PDB file of C-alpha atoms in Angstrom:
ATOM      1  CA  MET A  22       0.116   0.371  -0.026  1.00  0.00           C
ATOM      2  CA  SER A  23       2.885   2.213   0.560  1.00  0.00           C
ATOM      3  CA  THR A  24       4.212   2.139  -2.877  1.00  0.00           C
ATOM      4  CA  ARG A  25      -0.286   3.443  -4.102  1.00  0.00           C
ATOM      5  CA  LEU A  26       0.169   6.148  -2.239  1.00  0.00           C
ATOM      6  CA  ARG A  27       4.561   6.901  -3.441  1.00  0.00           C
ATOM      7  CA  LEU A  28       2.358   6.833  -7.352  1.00  0.00           C
ATOM      8  CA  SER A  29      -0.428   8.692  -5.933  1.00  0.00           C
ATOM      9  CA  PRO A  30       0.872  12.980  -5.672  1.00  0.00           C
ATOM     10  CA  VAL A  31       3.102  11.528  -9.294  1.00  0.00           C
ATOM     11  CA  LEU A  32      -0.161  10.793 -10.724  1.00  0.00           C
ATOM     12  CA  LEU A  33      -1.688  13.484  -9.076  1.00  0.00           C
ATOM     13  CA  LEU A  34       1.626  16.038 -10.540  1.00  0.00           C
ATOM     14  CA  VAL A  35       0.900  14.897 -14.100  1.00  0.00           C
ATOM     15  CA  ALA A  36      -2.665  14.720 -14.379  1.00  0.00           C
ATOM     16  CA  LEU A  37      -2.684  18.894 -12.572  1.00  0.00           C
ATOM     17  CA  GLY A  38       0.028  19.833 -15.022  1.00  0.00           C
ATOM     18  CA  LEU A  39      -0.838  18.176 -17.894  1.00  0.00           C
ATOM     19  CA  PRO A  40      -3.601  20.811 -19.448  1.00  0.00           C
ATOM     20  CA  GLY A  41      -1.259  23.605 -18.258  1.00  0.00           C
ATOM     21  CA  CYS A  42       0.593  21.756 -21.803  1.00  0.00           C
ATOM     22  CA  VAL A  43      -2.557  21.830 -23.559  1.00  0.00           C
ATOM     23  CA  SER A  44      -3.753  24.072 -25.451  1.00  0.00           C
ATOM     24  CA  LEU A  45      -7.301  24.918 -26.102  1.00  0.00           C
ATOM     25  CA  LYS A  46      -7.913  27.463 -27.997  1.00  0.00           C
ATOM     26  CA  ARG A  47      -8.617  26.391 -31.741  1.00  0.00           C
ATOM     27  CA  THR A  48      -5.916  27.125 -34.335  1.00  0.00           C
ATOM     28  CA  PRO A  49      -7.136  29.407 -37.100  1.00  0.00           C
ATOM     29  CA  GLU A  50      -7.750  27.081 -40.429  1.00  0.00           C
ATOM     30  CA  ALA A  51      -5.614  28.174 -43.277  1.00  0.00           C
ATOM     31  CA  ARG A  52      -7.450  29.749 -46.527  1.00  0.00           C
ATOM     32  CA  PHE A  53      -5.779  28.674 -50.072  1.00  0.00           C
ATOM     33  CA  PHE A  54      -6.273  31.653 -53.222  1.00  0.00           C
ATOM     34  CA  TYR A  55      -5.871  31.761 -56.479  1.00  0.00           C
ATOM     35  CA  LEU A  56      -5.080  33.467 -59.832  1.00  0.00           C
ATOM     36  CA  ARG A  57      -8.078  33.569 -61.960  1.00  0.00           C
ATOM     37  CA  SER A  58      -7.765  34.996 -65.602  1.00  0.00           C
ATOM     38  CA  VAL A  59      -9.813  37.886 -66.650  1.00  0.00           C
ATOM     39  CA  ALA A  60     -12.292  35.243 -68.572  1.00  0.00           C
ATOM     40  CA  GLU A  61     -12.607  31.503 -69.883  1.00  0.00           C
ATOM     41  CA  PRO A  62     -10.299  31.233 -72.088  1.00  0.00           C
ATOM     42  CA  ALA A  63     -12.241  30.377 -76.165  1.00  0.00           C
ATOM     43  CA  ALA A  64     -11.937  27.063 -77.882  1.00  0.00           C
ATOM     44  CA  ALA A  65      -9.893  28.233 -81.110  1.00  0.00           C
ATOM     45  CA  THR A  66     -10.732  25.725 -84.797  1.00  0.00           C
ATOM     46  CA  ALA A  67      -8.513  24.684 -85.866  1.00  0.00           C
ATOM     47  CA  ALA A  68      -9.519  28.139 -89.220  1.00  0.00           C
ATOM     48  CA  GLU A  69      -8.816  30.660 -86.079  1.00  0.00           C
ATOM     49  CA  ALA A  70      -6.092  28.689 -84.608  1.00  0.00           C
ATOM     50  CA  GLN A  71      -3.294  29.380 -88.509  1.00  0.00           C
ATOM     51  CA  GLY A  72      -2.092  32.741 -87.441  1.00  0.00           C
ATOM     52  CA  GLY A  73       0.795  30.832 -85.344  1.00  0.00           C
ATOM     53  CA  LEU A  74       1.534  29.662 -81.925  1.00  0.00           C
ATOM     54  CA  VAL A  75       2.675  31.594 -79.182  1.00  0.00           C
ATOM     55  CA  ALA A  76       4.312  30.659 -76.566  1.00  0.00           C
ATOM     56  CA  VAL A  77       4.431  32.078 -72.576  1.00  0.00           C
ATOM     57  CA  MET A  78       7.202  31.319 -70.602  1.00  0.00           C
ATOM     58  CA  PRO A  79       7.525  30.117 -67.607  1.00  0.00           C
ATOM     59  CA  ALA A  80       6.223  33.467 -65.202  1.00  0.00           C
ATOM     60  CA  ARG A  81      10.007  35.015 -62.533  1.00  0.00           C
ATOM     61  CA  LEU A  82       9.307  36.159 -59.547  1.00  0.00           C
ATOM     62  CA  PRO A  83      11.364  37.163 -56.777  1.00  0.00           C
ATOM     63  CA  GLY A  84      12.596  35.258 -54.302  1.00  0.00           C
ATOM     64  CA  HIS A  85      10.331  36.713 -51.599  1.00  0.00           C
ATOM     65  CA  LEU A  86       7.502  35.339 -53.394  1.00  0.00           C
ATOM     66  CA  GLN A  87       8.178  32.504 -53.962  1.00  0.00           C
ATOM     67  CA  ARG A  88       6.518  31.231 -50.711  1.00  0.00           C
ATOM     68  CA  PRO A  89       4.069  29.117 -50.099  1.00  0.00           C
ATOM     69  CA  GLN A  90       1.758  31.818 -47.739  1.00  0.00           C
ATOM     70  CA  LEU A  91       0.695  35.537 -48.985  1.00  0.00           C
ATOM     71  CA  VAL A  92       3.337  38.478 -48.415  1.00  0.00           C
ATOM     72  CA  THR A  93       2.043  41.808 -47.683  1.00  0.00           C
ATOM     73  CA  GLU A  94       4.961  44.770 -47.400  1.00  0.00           C
ATOM     74  CA  VAL A  95       3.762  46.948 -44.220  1.00  0.00           C
ATOM     75  CA  ALA A  96       6.622  49.283 -44.333  1.00  0.00           C
ATOM     76  CA  PRO A  97       9.110  50.003 -47.107  1.00  0.00           C
ATOM     77  CA  GLY A  98      11.625  46.921 -46.336  1.00  0.00           C
ATOM     78  CA  GLU A  99       9.688  44.803 -44.138  1.00  0.00           C
ATOM     79  CA  LEU A 100       7.317  42.028 -44.914  1.00  0.00           C
ATOM     80  CA  ARG A 101       4.413  40.021 -43.528  1.00  0.00           C
ATOM     81  CA  VAL A 102       3.993  36.156 -44.133  1.00  0.00           C
ATOM     82  CA  ASP A 103       1.220  35.154 -42.783  1.00  0.00           C
ATOM     83  CA  GLU A 104       0.857  31.482 -42.262  1.00  0.00           C
ATOM     84  CA  PHE A 105      -2.848  31.534 -42.544  1.00  0.00           C
ATOM     85  CA  LEU A 106      -3.496  33.252 -45.866  1.00  0.00           C
ATOM     86  CA  ARG A 107      -1.662  30.574 -48.621  1.00  0.00           C
ATOM     87  CA  TRP A 108      -1.377  30.413 -52.222  1.00  0.00           C
ATOM     88  CA  ALA A 109      -3.629  26.707 -53.712  1.00  0.00           C
ATOM     89  CA  GLU A 110      -0.514  27.059 -56.365  1.00  0.00           C
ATOM     90  CA  PRO A 111       3.156  27.687 -56.565  1.00  0.00           C
ATOM     91  CA  LEU A 112       2.735  31.581 -57.246  1.00  0.00           C
ATOM     92  CA  ASP A 113       4.853  31.313 -60.196  1.00  0.00           C
ATOM     93  CA  GLU A 114       2.243  28.585 -62.093  1.00  0.00           C
ATOM     94  CA  GLY A 115      -0.653  30.788 -61.654  1.00  0.00           C
ATOM     95  CA  THR A 116       1.087  33.680 -63.186  1.00  0.00           C
ATOM     96  CA  THR A 117       1.601  31.413 -66.465  1.00  0.00           C
ATOM     97  CA  ARG A 118      -1.027  29.502 -66.291  1.00  0.00           C
ATOM     98  CA  VAL A 119      -2.883  33.184 -65.931  1.00  0.00           C
ATOM     99  CA  LEU A 120      -0.755  35.018 -68.370  1.00  0.00           C
ATOM    100  CA  ALA A 121      -1.884  32.420 -71.121  1.00  0.00           C
ATOM    101  CA  GLU A 122      -5.794  31.795 -69.901  1.00  0.00           C
ATOM    102  CA  ASN A 123      -5.442  35.908 -71.127  1.00  0.00           C
ATOM    103  CA  LEU A 124      -3.740  35.416 -74.304  1.00  0.00           C
ATOM    104  CA  ALA A 125      -5.555  33.030 -75.778  1.00  0.00           C
ATOM    105  CA  LYS A 126      -8.952  34.855 -74.913  1.00  0.00           C
ATOM    106  CA  LEU A 127      -7.449  38.050 -75.865  1.00  0.00           C
ATOM    107  CA  LEU A 128      -5.931  36.589 -79.509  1.00  0.00           C
ATOM    108  CA  PRO A 129      -8.574  33.366 -80.786  1.00  0.00           C
ATOM    109  CA  GLY A 130      -6.613  33.802 -83.986  1.00  0.00           C
ATOM    110  CA  GLN A 131      -3.422  32.807 -82.039  1.00  0.00           C
ATOM    111  CA  ARG A 132      -3.102  28.565 -80.761  1.00  0.00           C
ATOM    112  CA  VAL A 133      -1.754  29.608 -77.024  1.00  0.00           C
ATOM    113  CA  VAL A 134       0.506  27.327 -75.208  1.00  0.00           C
ATOM    114  CA  ARG A 135       2.201  27.003 -71.923  1.00  0.00           C
ATOM    115  CA  PHE A 136       6.585  27.045 -72.033  1.00  0.00           C
ATOM    116  CA  PRO A 137       7.643  23.906 -72.806  1.00  0.00           C
ATOM    117  CA  VAL A 138       6.344  23.989 -76.507  1.00  0.00           C
ATOM    118  CA  ARG A 139       5.723  20.548 -78.073  1.00  0.00           C
ATOM    119  CA  SER A 140       8.612  18.489 -79.900  1.00  0.00           C
ATOM    120  CA  GLY A 141       7.696  19.755 -83.316  1.00  0.00           C
ATOM    121  CA  ALA A 142       5.665  22.872 -83.260  1.00  0.00           C
ATOM    122  CA  ARG A 143       7.227  26.091 -84.102  1.00  0.00           C
ATOM    123  CA  ALA A 144       6.448  28.994 -81.357  1.00  0.00           C
ATOM    124  CA  ARG A 145       5.835  32.190 -83.080  1.00  0.00           C
ATOM    125  CA  CYS A 146       7.063  34.607 -81.118  1.00  0.00           C
ATOM    126  CA  ARG A 147       7.759  34.363 -77.005  1.00  0.00           C
ATOM    127  CA  VAL A 148       6.082  35.746 -73.897  1.00  0.00           C
ATOM    128  CA  VAL A 149       7.845  36.262 -71.076  1.00  0.00           C
ATOM    129  CA  LEU A 150       7.058  37.995 -67.397  1.00  0.00           C
ATOM    130  CA  ASP A 151       9.386  39.356 -64.872  1.00  0.00           C
ATOM    131  CA  VAL A 152       7.123  40.354 -62.032  1.00  0.00           C
ATOM    132  CA  TYR A 153       8.999  42.610 -59.438  1.00  0.00           C
ATOM    133  CA  ASP A 154       6.682  43.434 -57.206  1.00  0.00           C
ATOM    134  CA  PHE A 155       2.835  41.632 -56.088  1.00  0.00           C
ATOM    135  CA  GLY A 156       1.206  41.783 -53.155  1.00  0.00           C
ATOM    136  CA  LEU A 157      -1.337  43.634 -51.000  1.00  0.00           C
ATOM    137  CA  HIS A 158       0.464  46.991 -49.791  1.00  0.00           C
ATOM    138  CA  GLY A 159       0.121  49.176 -46.404  1.00  0.00           C
ATOM    139  CA  ARG A 160      -3.964  49.421 -45.806  1.00  0.00           C
ATOM    140  CA  GLY A 161      -4.538  46.596 -48.081  1.00  0.00           C
ATOM    141  CA  GLU A 162      -3.784  48.544 -51.732  1.00  0.00           C
ATOM    142  CA  ALA A 163      -2.953  45.534 -54.078  1.00  0.00           C
ATOM    143  CA  ARG A 164       0.600  46.297 -56.654  1.00  0.00           C
ATOM    144  CA  LEU A 165       1.029  44.656 -59.304  1.00  0.00           C
ATOM    145  CA  ALA A 166       5.129  45.823 -60.387  1.00  0.00           C
ATOM    146  CA  GLY A 167       7.049  43.801 -63.454  1.00  0.00           C
ATOM    147  CA  ARG A 168       7.958  43.949 -67.278  1.00  0.00           C
ATOM    148  CA  TRP A 169       6.385  41.666 -70.710  1.00  0.00           C
ATOM    149  CA  ALA A 170       8.558  40.388 -73.154  1.00  0.00           C
ATOM    150  CA  LEU A 171       7.831  39.492 -77.005  1.00  0.00           C
ATOM    151  CA  LEU A 172      10.206  37.426 -78.237  1.00  0.00           C
ATOM    152  CA  ARG A 173      11.387  36.161 -81.517  1.00  0.00           C
ATOM    153  CA  PRO A 174      11.349  32.156 -81.645  1.00  0.00           C
ATOM    154  CA  ASP A 175      14.966  31.913 -81.749  1.00  0.00           C
ATOM    155  CA  ARG A 176      16.930  34.832 -80.152  1.00  0.00           C
ATOM    156  CA  GLU A 177      16.734  37.150 -78.012  1.00  0.00           C
ATOM    157  CA  GLY A 178      15.870  39.533 -79.630  1.00  0.00           C
ATOM    158  CA  ALA A 179      13.148  41.988 -77.899  1.00  0.00           C
ATOM    159  CA  LEU A 180      10.071  41.776 -80.505  1.00  0.00           C
ATOM    160  CA  ALA A 181       8.475  44.445 -77.824  1.00  0.00           C
ATOM    161  CA  SER A 182       8.596  45.500 -74.008  1.00  0.00           C
ATOM    162  CA  GLN A 183       7.362  47.501 -71.213  1.00  0.00           C
ATOM    163  CA  ALA A 184       7.495  48.040 -67.952  1.00  0.00           C
ATOM    164  CA  VAL A 185       3.790  47.737 -65.454  1.00  0.00           C
ATOM    165  CA  GLU A 186       2.632  49.045 -62.921  1.00  0.00           C
TER     166      GLU A 186
END
């Protein structure tokens, strides 16, 4: 019986200390977001797609945006990474997908595909997008800044390019 008395205080201490180790607060649920195109891409017929093939190259984003969490600039040079607000797909892949979908809608006479292009297919031109800044700033203002370029299919010479802010 003395063994029982010695264990009882130990069990009592463990039982009393256990609730201090377990949090009863509910963890916030993660929310997931994805980019959407302006409109559903139009299905091009064989006759419409005679204009050529436009290859959309993978979008390039700065390192601080290459993460699943949403990033907000709270002050110049200071970022906040929100663990519970996340992208449903890698942001560079989503950006490339939406760019291709929007171009397909805006250029119904062209066949728009994401890189890599099927072997044997020859692109008429390539579209590249460099994103410098994307996300929420300050009081919920969204910002997108970058540069797009339309490149020749066989070399790096730009046919056209423009900064976007």
